[in-house]
């Protein structure tokens, strides 16, 4: 008889995930975007770059990488590089070297919205709060409630 490999107890099966609003078609490729984060590591962007190369199968339309350098005053400075194509096409060694800092977020794009070529839709996103602080983020999927989120954060002074 055919034996299946043991399943980790913390990983639900697809049947157990029916309560989630997830489109899953067993006979199709179901990957969407790749996100890789590095926190508190020397050459964080280098580590994130190699993580993105490893996750390239999750998105091949474009890639982006943001690094964060914490300044002595406690603020942060972001450096962002993104482009269309495979990770190894978007990033040359000198591009990754310029992304200094101890923290980094990388993203490989599989578009589900926003078109395939508009760079302003490529992630990670970097924004500046009204208070002058910065935020960088990347996500997997669509933000179907983006307008509500924007309104909420604006009322909170963000």
PDB file of N, CA and C in Angstrom, residues 72-138:
ATOM      1  N   UNK A  72      20.997  57.178  13.879  1.00  0.00           N
ATOM      2  CA  UNK A  72      21.279  57.370  15.310  1.00  0.00           C
ATOM      3  C   UNK A  72      20.133  58.049  16.075  1.00  0.00           C
ATOM      4  N   UNK A  73      19.336  58.877  15.392  1.00  0.00           N
ATOM      5  CA  UNK A  73      18.229  59.556  16.076  1.00  0.00           C
ATOM      6  C   UNK A  73      17.004  58.661  16.238  1.00  0.00           C
ATOM      7  N   UNK A  74      17.098  57.397  15.803  1.00  0.00           N
ATOM      8  CA  UNK A  74      15.992  56.459  15.938  1.00  0.00           C
ATOM      9  C   UNK A  74      15.107  56.389  14.703  1.00  0.00           C
ATOM     10  N   UNK A  75      15.265  57.323  13.796  1.00  0.00           N
ATOM     11  CA  UNK A  75      14.513  57.279  12.549  1.00  0.00           C
ATOM     12  C   UNK A  75      15.082  56.221  11.625  1.00  0.00           C
ATOM     13  N   UNK A  76      14.439  56.061  10.483  1.00  0.00           N
ATOM     14  CA  UNK A  76      14.961  55.084   9.541  1.00  0.00           C
ATOM     15  C   UNK A  76      15.020  55.672   8.137  1.00  0.00           C
ATOM     16  N   UNK A  77      15.892  55.100   7.352  1.00  0.00           N
ATOM     17  CA  UNK A  77      16.071  55.522   5.972  1.00  0.00           C
ATOM     18  C   UNK A  77      15.905  54.293   5.083  1.00  0.00           C
ATOM     19  N   UNK A  78      15.033  54.408   4.093  1.00  0.00           N
ATOM     20  CA  UNK A  78      14.800  53.307   3.172  1.00  0.00           C
ATOM     21  C   UNK A  78      15.515  53.538   1.862  1.00  0.00           C
ATOM     22  N   UNK A  79      15.970  52.448   1.289  1.00  0.00           N
ATOM     23  CA  UNK A  79      16.501  52.457  -0.076  1.00  0.00           C
ATOM     24  C   UNK A  79      15.736  51.374  -0.825  1.00  0.00           C
ATOM     25  N   UNK A  80      15.183  51.735  -1.979  1.00  0.00           N
ATOM     26  CA  UNK A  80      14.302  50.850  -2.725  1.00  0.00           C
ATOM     27  C   UNK A  80      14.812  50.649  -4.142  1.00  0.00           C
ATOM     28  N   UNK A  81      14.745  49.409  -4.598  1.00  0.00           N
ATOM     29  CA  UNK A  81      15.059  49.097  -5.993  1.00  0.00           C
ATOM     30  C   UNK A  81      14.047  48.060  -6.455  1.00  0.00           C
ATOM     31  N   UNK A  82      13.399  48.317  -7.597  1.00  0.00           N
ATOM     32  CA  UNK A  82      12.450  47.354  -8.137  1.00  0.00           C
ATOM     33  C   UNK A  82      12.402  47.475  -9.648  1.00  0.00           C
ATOM     34  N   UNK A  83      11.961  46.434 -10.293  1.00  0.00           N
ATOM     35  CA  UNK A  83      11.901  46.452 -11.739  1.00  0.00           C
ATOM     36  C   UNK A  83      11.152  45.261 -12.289  1.00  0.00           C
ATOM     37  N   UNK A  84      10.986  45.270 -13.587  1.00  0.00           N
ATOM     38  CA  UNK A  84      10.260  44.221 -14.284  1.00  0.00           C
ATOM     39  C   UNK A  84      11.221  43.112 -14.693  1.00  0.00           C
ATOM     40  N   UNK A  85      10.787  41.849 -14.517  1.00  0.00           N
ATOM     41  CA  UNK A  85      11.597  40.712 -14.913  1.00  0.00           C
ATOM     42  C   UNK A  85      11.947  39.811 -13.746  1.00  0.00           C
ATOM     43  N   UNK A  86      12.797  38.852 -14.021  1.00  0.00           N
ATOM     44  CA  UNK A  86      13.257  37.919 -12.996  1.00  0.00           C
ATOM     45  C   UNK A  86      14.187  38.632 -12.014  1.00  0.00           C
ATOM     46  N   UNK A  87      14.308  38.087 -10.827  1.00  0.00           N
ATOM     47  CA  UNK A  87      15.159  38.685  -9.786  1.00  0.00           C
ATOM     48  C   UNK A  87      16.568  38.939 -10.317  1.00  0.00           C
ATOM     49  N   UNK A  88      17.138  37.961 -10.985  1.00  0.00           N
ATOM     50  CA  UNK A  88      18.517  38.096 -11.473  1.00  0.00           C
ATOM     51  C   UNK A  88      18.640  39.106 -12.612  1.00  0.00           C
ATOM     52  N   UNK A  89      17.534  39.459 -13.254  1.00  0.00           N
ATOM     53  CA  UNK A  89      17.550  40.507 -14.282  1.00  0.00           C
ATOM     54  C   UNK A  89      17.360  41.891 -13.671  1.00  0.00           C
ATOM     55  N   UNK A  90      16.565  41.968 -12.633  1.00  0.00           N
ATOM     56  CA  UNK A  90      16.258  43.253 -11.986  1.00  0.00           C
ATOM     57  C   UNK A  90      17.438  43.758 -11.158  1.00  0.00           C
ATOM     58  N   UNK A  91      18.144  42.846 -10.491  1.00  0.00           N
ATOM     59  CA  UNK A  91      19.214  43.226  -9.567  1.00  0.00           C
ATOM     60  C   UNK A  91      20.583  42.816 -10.081  1.00  0.00           C
ATOM     61  N   UNK A  92      21.423  43.777 -10.239  1.00  0.00           N
ATOM     62  CA  UNK A  92      22.838  43.541 -10.518  1.00  0.00           C
ATOM     63  C   UNK A  92      23.567  43.612  -9.173  1.00  0.00           C
ATOM     64  N   UNK A  93      24.779  43.067  -9.056  1.00  0.00           N
ATOM     65  CA  UNK A  93      25.492  43.098  -7.768  1.00  0.00           C
ATOM     66  C   UNK A  93      25.597  44.495  -7.159  1.00  0.00           C
ATOM     67  N   UNK A  94      25.842  45.510  -8.001  1.00  0.00           N
ATOM     68  CA  UNK A  94      25.963  46.874  -7.469  1.00  0.00           C
ATOM     69  C   UNK A  94      24.633  47.405  -6.921  1.00  0.00           C
ATOM     70  N   UNK A  95      23.499  46.942  -7.471  1.00  0.00           N
ATOM     71  CA  UNK A  95      22.194  47.356  -6.958  1.00  0.00           C
ATOM     72  C   UNK A  95      21.993  46.848  -5.537  1.00  0.00           C
ATOM     73  N   UNK A  96      22.317  45.585  -5.319  1.00  0.00           N
ATOM     74  CA  UNK A  96      22.137  44.994  -3.995  1.00  0.00           C
ATOM     75  C   UNK A  96      23.108  45.616  -3.001  1.00  0.00           C
ATOM     76  N   UNK A  97      24.323  45.910  -3.438  1.00  0.00           N
ATOM     77  CA  UNK A  97      25.331  46.501  -2.551  1.00  0.00           C
ATOM     78  C   UNK A  97      24.886  47.875  -2.035  1.00  0.00           C
ATOM     79  N   UNK A  98      24.174  48.631  -2.852  1.00  0.00           N
ATOM     80  CA  UNK A  98      23.702  49.959  -2.451  1.00  0.00           C
ATOM     81  C   UNK A  98      22.570  49.903  -1.431  1.00  0.00           C
ATOM     82  N   UNK A  99      21.935  48.758  -1.274  1.00  0.00           N
ATOM     83  CA  UNK A  99      20.816  48.608  -0.348  1.00  0.00           C
ATOM     84  C   UNK A  99      21.335  48.212   1.035  1.00  0.00           C
ATOM     85  N   UNK A 100      22.006  49.135   1.702  1.00  0.00           N
ATOM     86  CA  UNK A 100      22.589  48.827   3.005  1.00  0.00           C
ATOM     87  C   UNK A 100      21.541  48.935   4.102  1.00  0.00           C
ATOM     88  N   UNK A 101      21.801  48.290   5.207  1.00  0.00           N
ATOM     89  CA  UNK A 101      20.909  48.316   6.357  1.00  0.00           C
ATOM     90  C   UNK A 101      20.790  46.936   6.966  1.00  0.00           C
ATOM     91  N   UNK A 102      20.250  46.910   8.176  1.00  0.00           N
ATOM     92  CA  UNK A 102      20.111  45.657   8.919  1.00  0.00           C
ATOM     93  C   UNK A 102      18.787  44.953   8.665  1.00  0.00           C
ATOM     94  N   UNK A 103      17.873  45.598   7.940  1.00  0.00           N
ATOM     95  CA  UNK A 103      16.549  45.036   7.695  1.00  0.00           C
ATOM     96  C   UNK A 103      16.236  45.151   6.202  1.00  0.00           C
ATOM     97  N   UNK A 104      15.485  44.188   5.679  1.00  0.00           N
ATOM     98  CA  UNK A 104      15.127  44.227   4.261  1.00  0.00           C
ATOM     99  C   UNK A 104      13.843  43.445   4.022  1.00  0.00           C
ATOM    100  N   UNK A 105      13.105  43.880   2.998  1.00  0.00           N
ATOM    101  CA  UNK A 105      11.912  43.169   2.538  1.00  0.00           C
ATOM    102  C   UNK A 105      12.036  43.002   1.032  1.00  0.00           C
ATOM    103  N   UNK A 106      11.879  41.768   0.567  1.00  0.00           N
ATOM    104  CA  UNK A 106      11.909  41.479  -0.860  1.00  0.00           C
ATOM    105  C   UNK A 106      10.574  40.945  -1.326  1.00  0.00           C
ATOM    106  N   UNK A 107      10.266  41.168  -2.603  1.00  0.00           N
ATOM    107  CA  UNK A 107       8.986  40.736  -3.160  1.00  0.00           C
ATOM    108  C   UNK A 107       9.178  40.314  -4.609  1.00  0.00           C
ATOM    109  N   UNK A 108       8.636  39.157  -4.968  1.00  0.00           N
ATOM    110  CA  UNK A 108       8.580  38.750  -6.370  1.00  0.00           C
ATOM    111  C   UNK A 108       7.120  38.823  -6.796  1.00  0.00           C
ATOM    112  N   UNK A 109       6.883  39.424  -7.959  1.00  0.00           N
ATOM    113  CA  UNK A 109       5.521  39.771  -8.376  1.00  0.00           C
ATOM    114  C   UNK A 109       4.873  38.721  -9.272  1.00  0.00           C
ATOM    115  N   UNK A 110       3.654  38.359  -8.869  1.00  0.00           N
ATOM    116  CA  UNK A 110       2.731  37.574  -9.676  1.00  0.00           C
ATOM    117  C   UNK A 110       1.460  38.404  -9.680  1.00  0.00           C
ATOM    118  N   UNK A 111       1.203  39.128 -10.746  1.00  0.00           N
ATOM    119  CA  UNK A 111       0.115  40.109 -10.705  1.00  0.00           C
ATOM    120  C   UNK A 111      -1.246  39.447 -10.687  1.00  0.00           C
ATOM    121  N   UNK A 112      -2.063  39.901  -9.760  1.00  0.00           N
ATOM    122  CA  UNK A 112      -3.469  39.525  -9.701  1.00  0.00           C
ATOM    123  C   UNK A 112      -4.334  40.762  -9.881  1.00  0.00           C
ATOM    124  N   UNK A 113      -3.698  41.931  -9.849  1.00  0.00           N
ATOM    125  CA  UNK A 113      -4.393  43.206 -10.051  1.00  0.00           C
ATOM    126  C   UNK A 113      -3.340  44.264 -10.363  1.00  0.00           C
ATOM    127  N   UNK A 114      -3.756  45.349 -10.979  1.00  0.00           N
ATOM    128  CA  UNK A 114      -2.855  46.478 -11.171  1.00  0.00           C
ATOM    129  C   UNK A 114      -1.970  46.405 -12.396  1.00  0.00           C
ATOM    130  N   UNK A 115      -2.183  45.449 -13.267  1.00  0.00           N
ATOM    131  CA  UNK A 115      -1.383  45.369 -14.478  1.00  0.00           C
ATOM    132  C   UNK A 115      -0.037  44.711 -14.251  1.00  0.00           C
ATOM    133  N   UNK A 116       0.625  44.410 -15.344  1.00  0.00           N
ATOM    134  CA  UNK A 116       1.882  43.677 -15.267  1.00  0.00           C
ATOM    135  C   UNK A 116       3.115  44.551 -15.421  1.00  0.00           C
ATOM    136  N   UNK A 117       2.955  45.813 -15.835  1.00  0.00           N
ATOM    137  CA  UNK A 117       4.134  46.604 -16.169  1.00  0.00           C
ATOM    138  C   UNK A 117       4.266  47.922 -15.419  1.00  0.00           C
ATOM    139  N   UNK A 118       3.255  48.386 -14.728  1.00  0.00           N
ATOM    140  CA  UNK A 118       3.324  49.680 -14.036  1.00  0.00           C
ATOM    141  C   UNK A 118       4.154  49.538 -12.762  1.00  0.00           C
ATOM    142  N   UNK A 119       5.345  50.139 -12.753  1.00  0.00           N
ATOM    143  CA  UNK A 119       6.257  49.980 -11.615  1.00  0.00           C
ATOM    144  C   UNK A 119       5.675  50.491 -10.302  1.00  0.00           C
ATOM    145  N   UNK A 120       4.784  51.489 -10.355  1.00  0.00           N
ATOM    146  CA  UNK A 120       4.219  51.989  -9.099  1.00  0.00           C
ATOM    147  C   UNK A 120       3.359  50.936  -8.408  1.00  0.00           C
ATOM    148  N   UNK A 121       2.955  49.891  -9.125  1.00  0.00           N
ATOM    149  CA  UNK A 121       2.217  48.795  -8.516  1.00  0.00           C
ATOM    150  C   UNK A 121       3.103  47.666  -8.038  1.00  0.00           C
ATOM    151  N   UNK A 122       4.403  47.765  -8.309  1.00  0.00           N
ATOM    152  CA  UNK A 122       5.345  46.734  -7.862  1.00  0.00           C
ATOM    153  C   UNK A 122       5.695  46.985  -6.399  1.00  0.00           C
ATOM    154  N   UNK A 123       5.924  45.929  -5.668  1.00  0.00           N
ATOM    155  CA  UNK A 123       6.237  46.035  -4.250  1.00  0.00           C
ATOM    156  C   UNK A 123       7.724  45.768  -4.027  1.00  0.00           C
ATOM    157  N   UNK A 124       8.203  46.065  -2.835  1.00  0.00           N
ATOM    158  CA  UNK A 124       7.569  46.630  -1.661  1.00  0.00           C
ATOM    159  C   UNK A 124       7.139  48.095  -1.874  1.00  0.00           C
ATOM    160  N   UNK A 125       6.198  48.506  -1.049  1.00  0.00           N
ATOM    161  CA  UNK A 125       5.747  49.890  -1.046  1.00  0.00           C
ATOM    162  C   UNK A 125       6.433  50.623   0.105  1.00  0.00           C
ATOM    163  N   UNK A 126       6.791  51.865  -0.131  1.00  0.00           N
ATOM    164  CA  UNK A 126       7.364  52.711   0.921  1.00  0.00           C
ATOM    165  C   UNK A 126       6.508  53.957   1.030  1.00  0.00           C
ATOM    166  N   UNK A 127       6.130  54.302   2.246  1.00  0.00           N
ATOM    167  CA  UNK A 127       5.316  55.502   2.476  1.00  0.00           C
ATOM    168  C   UNK A 127       5.881  56.273   3.653  1.00  0.00           C
ATOM    169  N   UNK A 128       5.535  57.547   3.688  1.00  0.00           N
ATOM    170  CA  UNK A 128       5.921  58.408   4.810  1.00  0.00           C
ATOM    171  C   UNK A 128       4.649  58.823   5.543  1.00  0.00           C
ATOM    172  N   UNK A 129       4.632  58.600   6.854  1.00  0.00           N
ATOM    173  CA  UNK A 129       3.515  59.022   7.684  1.00  0.00           C
ATOM    174  C   UNK A 129       3.450  60.544   7.723  1.00  0.00           C
ATOM    175  N   UNK A 130       2.299  61.057   8.143  1.00  0.00           N
ATOM    176  CA  UNK A 130       2.167  62.508   8.338  1.00  0.00           C
ATOM    177  C   UNK A 130       3.163  62.999   9.383  1.00  0.00           C
ATOM    178  N   UNK A 131       3.487  62.145  10.342  1.00  0.00           N
ATOM    179  CA  UNK A 131       4.420  62.517  11.409  1.00  0.00           C
ATOM    180  C   UNK A 131       5.869  62.540  10.925  1.00  0.00           C
ATOM    181  N   UNK A 132       6.105  62.083   9.692  1.00  0.00           N
ATOM    182  CA  UNK A 132       7.457  62.073   9.158  1.00  0.00           C
ATOM    183  C   UNK A 132       8.146  60.728   9.231  1.00  0.00           C
ATOM    184  N   UNK A 133       7.558  59.764   9.921  1.00  0.00           N
ATOM    185  CA  UNK A 133       8.152  58.427  10.004  1.00  0.00           C
ATOM    186  C   UNK A 133       7.859  57.649   8.728  1.00  0.00           C
ATOM    187  N   UNK A 134       8.638  56.591   8.500  1.00  0.00           N
ATOM    188  CA  UNK A 134       8.515  55.794   7.284  1.00  0.00           C
ATOM    189  C   UNK A 134       7.954  54.417   7.578  1.00  0.00           C
ATOM    190  N   UNK A 135       7.362  53.831   6.541  1.00  0.00           N
ATOM    191  CA  UNK A 135       6.862  52.465   6.612  1.00  0.00           C
ATOM    192  C   UNK A 135       7.109  51.799   5.265  1.00  0.00           C
ATOM    193  N   UNK A 136       7.586  50.573   5.285  1.00  0.00           N
ATOM    194  CA  UNK A 136       7.735  49.773   4.068  1.00  0.00           C
ATOM    195  C   UNK A 136       6.999  48.462   4.305  1.00  0.00           C
ATOM    196  N   UNK A 137       6.324  47.973   3.260  1.00  0.00           N
ATOM    197  CA  UNK A 137       5.619  46.710   3.397  1.00  0.00           C
ATOM    198  C   UNK A 137       5.480  46.018   2.050  1.00  0.00           C
ATOM    199  N   UNK A 138       5.298  44.725   2.125  1.00  0.00           N
ATOM    200  CA  UNK A 138       4.984  43.899   0.958  1.00  0.00           C
ATOM    201  C   UNK A 138       3.946  42.898   1.423  1.00  0.00           C
TER     202      UNK A 138
END
